[in-house]
Coordinates of C-alpha atoms and ligand atoms in Angstrom, one line a residue:
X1 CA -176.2 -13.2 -63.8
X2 CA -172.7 -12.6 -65.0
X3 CA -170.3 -10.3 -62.7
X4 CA -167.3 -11.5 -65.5
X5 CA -165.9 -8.2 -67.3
X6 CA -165.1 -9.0 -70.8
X7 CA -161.9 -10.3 -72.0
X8 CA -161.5 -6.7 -73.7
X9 CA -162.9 -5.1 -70.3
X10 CA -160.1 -6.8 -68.7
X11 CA -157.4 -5.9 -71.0
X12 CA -158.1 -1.9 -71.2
X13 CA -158.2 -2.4 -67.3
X14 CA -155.0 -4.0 -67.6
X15 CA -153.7 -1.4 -70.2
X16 CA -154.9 1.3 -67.6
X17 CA -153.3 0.7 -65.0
X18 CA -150.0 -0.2 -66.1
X19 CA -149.6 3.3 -68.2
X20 CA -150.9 5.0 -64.5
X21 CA -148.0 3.3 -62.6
X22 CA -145.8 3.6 -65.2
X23 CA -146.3 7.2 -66.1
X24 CA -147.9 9.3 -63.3
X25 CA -146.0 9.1 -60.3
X26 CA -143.1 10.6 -62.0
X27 CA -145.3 13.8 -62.4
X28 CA -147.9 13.6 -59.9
X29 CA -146.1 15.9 -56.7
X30 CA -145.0 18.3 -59.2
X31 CA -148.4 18.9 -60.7
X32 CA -150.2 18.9 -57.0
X33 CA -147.5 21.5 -56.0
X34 CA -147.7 24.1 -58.9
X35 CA -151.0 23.0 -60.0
X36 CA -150.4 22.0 -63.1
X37 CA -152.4 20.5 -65.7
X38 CA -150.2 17.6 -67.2
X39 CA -150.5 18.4 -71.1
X40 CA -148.2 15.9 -72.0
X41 CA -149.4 13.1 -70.0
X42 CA -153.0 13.8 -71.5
X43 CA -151.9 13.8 -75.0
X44 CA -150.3 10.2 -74.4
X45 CA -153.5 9.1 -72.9
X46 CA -155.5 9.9 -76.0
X47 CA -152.4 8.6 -78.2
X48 CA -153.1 5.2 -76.1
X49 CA -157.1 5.6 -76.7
X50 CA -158.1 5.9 -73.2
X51 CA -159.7 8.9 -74.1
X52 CA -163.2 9.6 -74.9
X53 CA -163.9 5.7 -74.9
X54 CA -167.8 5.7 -75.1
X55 CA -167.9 8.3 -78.3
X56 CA -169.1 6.7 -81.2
X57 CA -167.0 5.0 -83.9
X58 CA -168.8 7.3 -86.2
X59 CA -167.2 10.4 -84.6
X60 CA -163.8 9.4 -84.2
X61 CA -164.0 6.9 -81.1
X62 CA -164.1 3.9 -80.5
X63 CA -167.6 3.3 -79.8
X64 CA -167.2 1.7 -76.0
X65 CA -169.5 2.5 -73.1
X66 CA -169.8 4.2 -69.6
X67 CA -168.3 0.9 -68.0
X68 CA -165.1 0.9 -70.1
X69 CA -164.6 4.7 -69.3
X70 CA -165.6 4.0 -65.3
X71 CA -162.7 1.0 -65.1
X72 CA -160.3 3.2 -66.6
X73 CA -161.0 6.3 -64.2
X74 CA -160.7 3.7 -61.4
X75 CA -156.9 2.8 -62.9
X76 CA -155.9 6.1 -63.1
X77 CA -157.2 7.4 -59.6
X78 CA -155.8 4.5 -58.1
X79 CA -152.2 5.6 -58.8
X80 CA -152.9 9.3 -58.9
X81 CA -156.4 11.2 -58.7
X82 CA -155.2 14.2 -59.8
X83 CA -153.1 13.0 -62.6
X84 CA -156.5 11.1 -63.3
X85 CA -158.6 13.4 -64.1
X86 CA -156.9 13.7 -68.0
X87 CA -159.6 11.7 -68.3
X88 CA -162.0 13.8 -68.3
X89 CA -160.9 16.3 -71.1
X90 CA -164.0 15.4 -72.7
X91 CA -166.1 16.8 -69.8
X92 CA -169.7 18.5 -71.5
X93 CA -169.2 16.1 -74.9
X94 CA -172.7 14.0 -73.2
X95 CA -174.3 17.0 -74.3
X96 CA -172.8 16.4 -78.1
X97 CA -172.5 13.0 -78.3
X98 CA -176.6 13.1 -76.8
X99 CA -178.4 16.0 -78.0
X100 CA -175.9 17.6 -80.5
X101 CA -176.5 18.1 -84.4
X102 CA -175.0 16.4 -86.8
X103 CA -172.7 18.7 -87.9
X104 CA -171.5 19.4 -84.4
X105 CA -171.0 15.9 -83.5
X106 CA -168.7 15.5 -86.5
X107 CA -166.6 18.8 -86.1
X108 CA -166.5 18.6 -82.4
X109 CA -166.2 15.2 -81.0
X110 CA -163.3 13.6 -83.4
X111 CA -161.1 16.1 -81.6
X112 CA -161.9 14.9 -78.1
X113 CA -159.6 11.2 -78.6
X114 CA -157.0 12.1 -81.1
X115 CA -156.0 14.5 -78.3
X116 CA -156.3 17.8 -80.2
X117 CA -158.6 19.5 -78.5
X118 CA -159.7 19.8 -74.5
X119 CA -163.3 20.9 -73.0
X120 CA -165.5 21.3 -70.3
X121 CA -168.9 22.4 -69.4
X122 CA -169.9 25.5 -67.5
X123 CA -173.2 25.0 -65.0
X124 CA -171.9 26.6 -61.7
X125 CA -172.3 30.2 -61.1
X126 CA -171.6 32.2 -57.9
X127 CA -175.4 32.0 -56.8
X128 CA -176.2 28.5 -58.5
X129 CA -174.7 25.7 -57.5
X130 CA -176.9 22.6 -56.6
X131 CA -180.2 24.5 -57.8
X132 CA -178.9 24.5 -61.4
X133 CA -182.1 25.8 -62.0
X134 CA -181.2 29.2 -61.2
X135 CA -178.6 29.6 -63.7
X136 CA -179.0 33.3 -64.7
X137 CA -175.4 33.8 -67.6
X138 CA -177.9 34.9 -70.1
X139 CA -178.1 34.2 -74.1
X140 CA -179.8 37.3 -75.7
X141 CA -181.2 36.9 -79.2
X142 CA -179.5 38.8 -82.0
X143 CA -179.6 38.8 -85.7
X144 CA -176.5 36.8 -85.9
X145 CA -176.7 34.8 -83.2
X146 CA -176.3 34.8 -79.3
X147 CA -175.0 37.3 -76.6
X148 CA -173.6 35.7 -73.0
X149 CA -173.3 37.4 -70.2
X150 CA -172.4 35.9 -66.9
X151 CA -170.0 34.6 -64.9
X152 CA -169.4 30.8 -63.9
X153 CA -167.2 29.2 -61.1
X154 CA -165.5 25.8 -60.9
X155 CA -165.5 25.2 -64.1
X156 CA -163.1 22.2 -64.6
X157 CA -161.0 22.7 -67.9
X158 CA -162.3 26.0 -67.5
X159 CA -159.0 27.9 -68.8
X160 CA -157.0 24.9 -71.3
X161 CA -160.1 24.3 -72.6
X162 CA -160.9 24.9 -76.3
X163 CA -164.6 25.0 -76.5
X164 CA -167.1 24.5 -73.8
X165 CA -170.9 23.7 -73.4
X166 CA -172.7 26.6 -71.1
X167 CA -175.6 26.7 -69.9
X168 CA -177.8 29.9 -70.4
X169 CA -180.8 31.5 -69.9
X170 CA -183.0 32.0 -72.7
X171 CA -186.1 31.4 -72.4
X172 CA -186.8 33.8 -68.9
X173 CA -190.4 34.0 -69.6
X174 CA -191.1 30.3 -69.1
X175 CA -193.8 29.4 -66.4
X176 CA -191.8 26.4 -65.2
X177 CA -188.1 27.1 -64.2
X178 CA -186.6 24.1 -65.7
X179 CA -187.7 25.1 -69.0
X180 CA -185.8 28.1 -69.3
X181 CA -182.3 27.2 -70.2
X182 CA -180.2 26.0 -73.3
X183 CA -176.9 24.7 -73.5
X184 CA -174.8 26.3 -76.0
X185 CA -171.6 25.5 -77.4
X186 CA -169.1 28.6 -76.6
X187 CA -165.6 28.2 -78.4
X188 CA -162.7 30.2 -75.6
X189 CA -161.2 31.8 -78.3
X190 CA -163.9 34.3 -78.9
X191 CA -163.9 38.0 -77.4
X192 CA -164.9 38.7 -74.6
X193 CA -164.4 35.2 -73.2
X194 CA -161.9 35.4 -69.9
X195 CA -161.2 32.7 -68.1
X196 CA -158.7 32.6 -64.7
X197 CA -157.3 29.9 -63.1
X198 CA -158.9 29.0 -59.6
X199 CA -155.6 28.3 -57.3
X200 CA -154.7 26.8 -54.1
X201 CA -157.7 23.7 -54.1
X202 CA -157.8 21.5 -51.3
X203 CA -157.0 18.2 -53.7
X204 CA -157.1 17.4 -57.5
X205 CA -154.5 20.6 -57.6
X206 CA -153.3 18.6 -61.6
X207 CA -156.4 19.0 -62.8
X208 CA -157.5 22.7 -64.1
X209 CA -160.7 24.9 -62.2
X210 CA -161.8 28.3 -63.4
X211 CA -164.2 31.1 -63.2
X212 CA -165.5 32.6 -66.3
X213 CA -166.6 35.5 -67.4
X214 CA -168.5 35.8 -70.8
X215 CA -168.7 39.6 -71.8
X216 CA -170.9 40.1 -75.1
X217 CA -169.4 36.9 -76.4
X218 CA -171.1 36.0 -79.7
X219 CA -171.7 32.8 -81.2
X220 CA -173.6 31.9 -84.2
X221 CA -177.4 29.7 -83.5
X222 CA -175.8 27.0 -85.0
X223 CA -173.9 26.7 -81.3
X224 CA -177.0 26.0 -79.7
X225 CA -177.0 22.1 -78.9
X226 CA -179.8 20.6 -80.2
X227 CA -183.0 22.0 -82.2
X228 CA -185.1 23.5 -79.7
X229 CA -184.6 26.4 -76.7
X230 CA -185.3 25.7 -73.1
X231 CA -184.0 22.0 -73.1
X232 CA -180.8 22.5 -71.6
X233 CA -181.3 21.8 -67.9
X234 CA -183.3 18.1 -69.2
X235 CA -180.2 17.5 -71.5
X236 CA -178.1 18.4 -68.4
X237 CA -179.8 16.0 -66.1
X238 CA -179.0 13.0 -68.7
X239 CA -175.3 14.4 -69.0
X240 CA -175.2 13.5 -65.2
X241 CA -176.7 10.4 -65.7
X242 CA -173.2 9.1 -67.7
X243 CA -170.8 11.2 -66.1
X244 CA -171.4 10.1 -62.2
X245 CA -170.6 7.2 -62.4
X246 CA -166.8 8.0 -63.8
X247 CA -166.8 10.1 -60.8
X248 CA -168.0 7.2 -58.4
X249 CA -165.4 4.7 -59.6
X250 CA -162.7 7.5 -59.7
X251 CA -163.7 7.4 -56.0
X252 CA -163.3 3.7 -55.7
X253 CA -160.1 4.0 -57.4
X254 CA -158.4 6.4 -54.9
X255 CA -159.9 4.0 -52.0
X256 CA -158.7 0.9 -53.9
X257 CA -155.0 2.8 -54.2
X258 CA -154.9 4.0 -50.8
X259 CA -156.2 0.0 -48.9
X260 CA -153.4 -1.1 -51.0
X261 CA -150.6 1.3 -49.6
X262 CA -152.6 0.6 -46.0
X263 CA -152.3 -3.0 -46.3
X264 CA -148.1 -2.9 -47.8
X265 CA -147.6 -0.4 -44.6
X266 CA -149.5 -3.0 -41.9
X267 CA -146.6 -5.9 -42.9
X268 CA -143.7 -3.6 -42.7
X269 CA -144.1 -1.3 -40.1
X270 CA -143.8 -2.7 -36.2
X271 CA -144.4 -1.6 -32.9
X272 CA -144.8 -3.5 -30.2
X273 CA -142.1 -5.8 -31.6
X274 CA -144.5 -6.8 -34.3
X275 CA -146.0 -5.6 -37.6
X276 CA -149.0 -3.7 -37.3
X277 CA -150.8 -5.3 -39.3
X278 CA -150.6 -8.3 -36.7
X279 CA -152.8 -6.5 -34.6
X280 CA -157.0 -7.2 -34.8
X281 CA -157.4 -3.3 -34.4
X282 CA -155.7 -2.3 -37.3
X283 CA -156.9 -5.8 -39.1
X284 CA -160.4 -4.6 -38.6
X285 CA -160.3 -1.4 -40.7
X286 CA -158.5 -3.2 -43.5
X287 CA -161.1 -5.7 -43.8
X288 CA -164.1 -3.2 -43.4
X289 CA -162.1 -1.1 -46.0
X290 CA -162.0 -3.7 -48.3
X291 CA -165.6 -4.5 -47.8
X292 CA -167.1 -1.0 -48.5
X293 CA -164.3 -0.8 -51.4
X294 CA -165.8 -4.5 -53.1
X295 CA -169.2 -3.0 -52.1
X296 CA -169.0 0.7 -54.1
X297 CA -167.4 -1.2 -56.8
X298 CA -170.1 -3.3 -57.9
X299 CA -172.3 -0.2 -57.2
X300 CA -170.6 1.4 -60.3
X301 CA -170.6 -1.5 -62.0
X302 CA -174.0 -2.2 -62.3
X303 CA -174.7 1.5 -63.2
X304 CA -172.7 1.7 -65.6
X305 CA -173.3 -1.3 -67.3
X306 CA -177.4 -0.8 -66.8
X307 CA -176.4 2.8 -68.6
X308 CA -174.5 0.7 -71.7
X309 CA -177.8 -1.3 -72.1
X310 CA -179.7 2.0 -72.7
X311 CA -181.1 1.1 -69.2
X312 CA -180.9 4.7 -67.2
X313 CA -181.9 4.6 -63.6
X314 CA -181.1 7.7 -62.0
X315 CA -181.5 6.4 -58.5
X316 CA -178.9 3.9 -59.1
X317 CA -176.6 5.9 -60.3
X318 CA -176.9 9.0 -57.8
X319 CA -176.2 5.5 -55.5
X320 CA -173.3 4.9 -57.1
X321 CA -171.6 8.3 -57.0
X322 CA -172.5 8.9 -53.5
X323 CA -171.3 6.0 -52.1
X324 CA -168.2 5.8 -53.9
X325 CA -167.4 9.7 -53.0
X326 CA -168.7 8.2 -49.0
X327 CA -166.3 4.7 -49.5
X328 CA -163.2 7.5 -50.8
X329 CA -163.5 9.7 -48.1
X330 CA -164.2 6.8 -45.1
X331 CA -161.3 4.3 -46.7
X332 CA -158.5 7.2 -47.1
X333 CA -159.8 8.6 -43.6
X334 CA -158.5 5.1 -42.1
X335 CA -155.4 5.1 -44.6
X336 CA -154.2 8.5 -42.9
X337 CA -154.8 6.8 -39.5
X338 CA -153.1 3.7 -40.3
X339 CA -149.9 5.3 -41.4
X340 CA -149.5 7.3 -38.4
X341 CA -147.6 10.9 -38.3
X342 CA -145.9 9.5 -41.8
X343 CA -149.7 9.6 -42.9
X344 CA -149.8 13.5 -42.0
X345 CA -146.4 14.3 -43.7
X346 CA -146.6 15.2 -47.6
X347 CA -143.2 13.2 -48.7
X348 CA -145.0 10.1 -48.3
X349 CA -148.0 11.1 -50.5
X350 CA -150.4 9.6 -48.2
X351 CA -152.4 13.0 -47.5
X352 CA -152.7 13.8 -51.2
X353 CA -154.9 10.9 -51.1
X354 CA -157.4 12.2 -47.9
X355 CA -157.0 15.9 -50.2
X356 CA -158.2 14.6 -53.4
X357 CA -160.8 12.2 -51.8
X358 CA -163.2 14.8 -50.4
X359 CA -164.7 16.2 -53.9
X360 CA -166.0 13.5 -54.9
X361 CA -168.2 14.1 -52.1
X362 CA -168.9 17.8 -54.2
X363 CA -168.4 17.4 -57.9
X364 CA -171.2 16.9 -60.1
X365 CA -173.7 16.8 -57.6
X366 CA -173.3 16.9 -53.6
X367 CA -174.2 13.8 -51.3
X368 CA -176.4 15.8 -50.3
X369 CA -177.9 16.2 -53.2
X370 CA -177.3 12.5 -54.8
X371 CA -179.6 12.0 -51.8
X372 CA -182.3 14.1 -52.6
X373 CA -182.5 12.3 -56.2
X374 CA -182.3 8.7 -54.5
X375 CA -185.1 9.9 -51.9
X376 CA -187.3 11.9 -54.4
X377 CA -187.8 8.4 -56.3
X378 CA -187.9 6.4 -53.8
X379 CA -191.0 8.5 -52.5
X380 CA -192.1 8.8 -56.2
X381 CA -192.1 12.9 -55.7
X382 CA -191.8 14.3 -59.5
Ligands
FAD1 C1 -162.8 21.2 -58.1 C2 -164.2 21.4 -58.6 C3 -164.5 21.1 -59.9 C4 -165.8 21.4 -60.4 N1 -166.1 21.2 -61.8 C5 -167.2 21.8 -62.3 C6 -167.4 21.8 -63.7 O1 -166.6 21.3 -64.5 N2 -168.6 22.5 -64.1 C7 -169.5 23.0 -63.3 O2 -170.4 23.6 -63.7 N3 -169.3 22.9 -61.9 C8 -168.2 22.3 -61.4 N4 -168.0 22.3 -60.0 C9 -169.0 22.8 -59.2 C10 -169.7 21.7 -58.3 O3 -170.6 21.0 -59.1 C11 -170.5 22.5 -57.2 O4 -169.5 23.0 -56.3 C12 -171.5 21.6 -56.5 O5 -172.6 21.3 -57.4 C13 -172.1 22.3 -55.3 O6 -172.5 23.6 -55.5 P1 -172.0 24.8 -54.5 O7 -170.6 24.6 -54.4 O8 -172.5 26.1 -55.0 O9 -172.7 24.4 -53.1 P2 -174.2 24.7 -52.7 O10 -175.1 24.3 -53.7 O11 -174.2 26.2 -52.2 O12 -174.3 23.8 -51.4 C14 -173.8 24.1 -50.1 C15 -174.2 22.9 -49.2 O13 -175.6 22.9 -49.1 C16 -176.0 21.6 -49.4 N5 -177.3 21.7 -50.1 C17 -177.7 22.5 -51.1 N6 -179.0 22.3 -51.5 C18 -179.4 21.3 -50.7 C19 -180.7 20.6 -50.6 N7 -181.7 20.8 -51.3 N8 -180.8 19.6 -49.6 C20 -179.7 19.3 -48.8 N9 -178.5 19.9 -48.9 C21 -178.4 20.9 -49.8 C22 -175.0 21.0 -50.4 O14 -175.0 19.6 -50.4 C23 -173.7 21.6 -49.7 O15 -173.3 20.7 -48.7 C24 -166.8 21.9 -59.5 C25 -166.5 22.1 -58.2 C26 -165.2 21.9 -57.7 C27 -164.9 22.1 -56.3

């Protein structure tokens, strides 16, 4: 057993996190205050190549894995969650990079890391949140192609996006409910395609959420990813598989950022007469923050690595986004607290940190529902 990363491994990590401390805090309030996407910051990211990491050489990356693009998301949510999430500009490209033809792998995909183009990928609707299976934005067979209508919610990306995977009902007459969907491939420029800006989130406030509405918008067949109908909740289930882990380390990032800031404050500030960090009290929660931090780490580690050996273990890697979503929230819970009122105030940037922490406890799959997945294979229910 090895738990060495690479020599490469360790210098994208390094690479990461000094562009994060070098480039986002000069941005980071002003994008949580107007929630703003930061275009420019996200175009240097994919200028650097930390971008889009685990797409294939053959489609215009540089053929990395999960692990890579999980130490990076842990650089950049360490310094700034928000600002992080550039990251994930190539949010729905799984669905390409796994299930997608040819042809769309080489039009789409190249765009994703040389920065020119943004997406995302539209599950949620209104009604159908963590029983994806529900989705009811329909795809209508035409003679030319398909017509969506439906709306969908919280769609990260959702309105700087260029093109977006969505997932649509078209197969409604299908005994079994998970066979009824596709994913399809919906560029935003095409009529009847409105998307609005969700404002005034809790946290993440740099990175972009919308609600979309799909009126009679017509795409081609060709936009359907992959060769059959009715796959798209499957394919969506192995999209999850490589994208929670990002989410988990992004997690451990913001803990591993916020123990850090906890442990600078203990050695400066002093009551009493003496630093607190003198006291056992406060000594306690920075070594039981540290623990659970080391612990969720390794977590993600071993998922993500497992998922660059072609080994996919669901259970392992619902695991590992829950607990690093559990470690965010518990670590940055103790950060507030340790920091006192100056933890409470918003000059100090402390309770940006408990704000962005709490969806990773929501994105991409609840606890609740990371849960269920780690329960249902543990009891062997299908
Ligand atoms: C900022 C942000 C960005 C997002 N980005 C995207 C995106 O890019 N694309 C996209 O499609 N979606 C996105 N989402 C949506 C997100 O994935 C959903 O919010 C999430 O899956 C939960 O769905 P819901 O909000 O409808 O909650 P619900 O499913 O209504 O759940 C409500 C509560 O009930 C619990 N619950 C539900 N079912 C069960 C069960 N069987 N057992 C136990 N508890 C249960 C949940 O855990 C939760 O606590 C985003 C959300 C946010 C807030």
């Amino acid at each position: 057993m090895d738990f060495e990363l690479t020599d490469e491994q360790r210098d994208i990590q390094r690479a990461a996190r000094e562009f994060a401390e070098k480039t986002f805090p000069d941005v980071a309030e002003a994008c949580d205050l107007n929630e703003t996407f930061p275009k420019g910051l996200w175009k240097k990211a994919c200028e650097l190549g930390f971008v889009g990491v685990f797409i294939d050489e053959a489609y215009g990356g540089p053929g990395l894995g999960f692990l890579e693009h999980s130490l990076i998301a842990e650089e950049f949510s360490r310094v700034d969650a928000g600002i992080g999430t550039i990251l994930h500009t190539t949010l729905g490209s799984e669905f390409i990079l796994l299930f997608g033809r040819e042809e769309q792998k080489k039009k789409y995909l190249p765009l994703l890391p040389r920065g020119e183009a943004i997406m995302g990928m539209a599950i949620t609707e209104p009604d159908a949140g963590s029983d994806v299976a529900s989705v009811s934005t329909t795809a209508r067979k035409e003679d030319s192609g398909y017509v969506i209508n439906g709306n969908k919610i919280f769609v990260t990306n959702g309105s700087i996006a260029d093109f977006i995977v969505v997932l649509c009902l078209t197969n409604e007459e299908e005994n079994v409910k998970t066979n009824r969907h596709s994913a399809i491939l919906v560029e935003t420029d095409r009529e009847g395609f409105e998307a609005n800006q969700l404002k005034r989130k809790l946290g993440m406030r740099a990175s972009d959420t919308a609600e979309i509405h799909f009126s009679d918008v017509r795409v081609p067949f060709e936009n359907l990813i992959g060769e059959v109908e009715g796959e798209g909740f499957h394919q969506l289930m192995a999209v999850f598989n490589r994208t929670r882990v990002a989410v988990g380390m992004g997690g451990v990032g913001i803990a591993q950022g916020g123990l850090e800031k906890a442990i600078q404050y203990s050695k400066q500030r002093k009551q009493f007469g003496s630093p607190i960090g003198s006291f056992q009290g406060i000594q306690f929660k920075l070594a039981e923050m540290a623990g659970l931090i080391e612990a969720a780490r390794a977590l993600c580690h071993k998922a993500a690595w497992m998922l660059d050996q072609g080994k996919i273990d669901p259970k392992l890697i619902s695991m590992a986004k829950w607990f690093g979503g559990e470690v965010a929230v518990k670590v940055i819970d103790e950060v507030v607290q340790i920091h006192g009122g100056y933890g409470y105030l918003g000059e100090y940037g402390i309770e940006r940190l408990y704000r962005d922490a709490k969806l990773i406890e929501i994105v991409e799959g609840t606890k609740e529902i990371e849960k269920v997945i780690i329960a249902k294979e543990l009891l062997g229910i299908r």
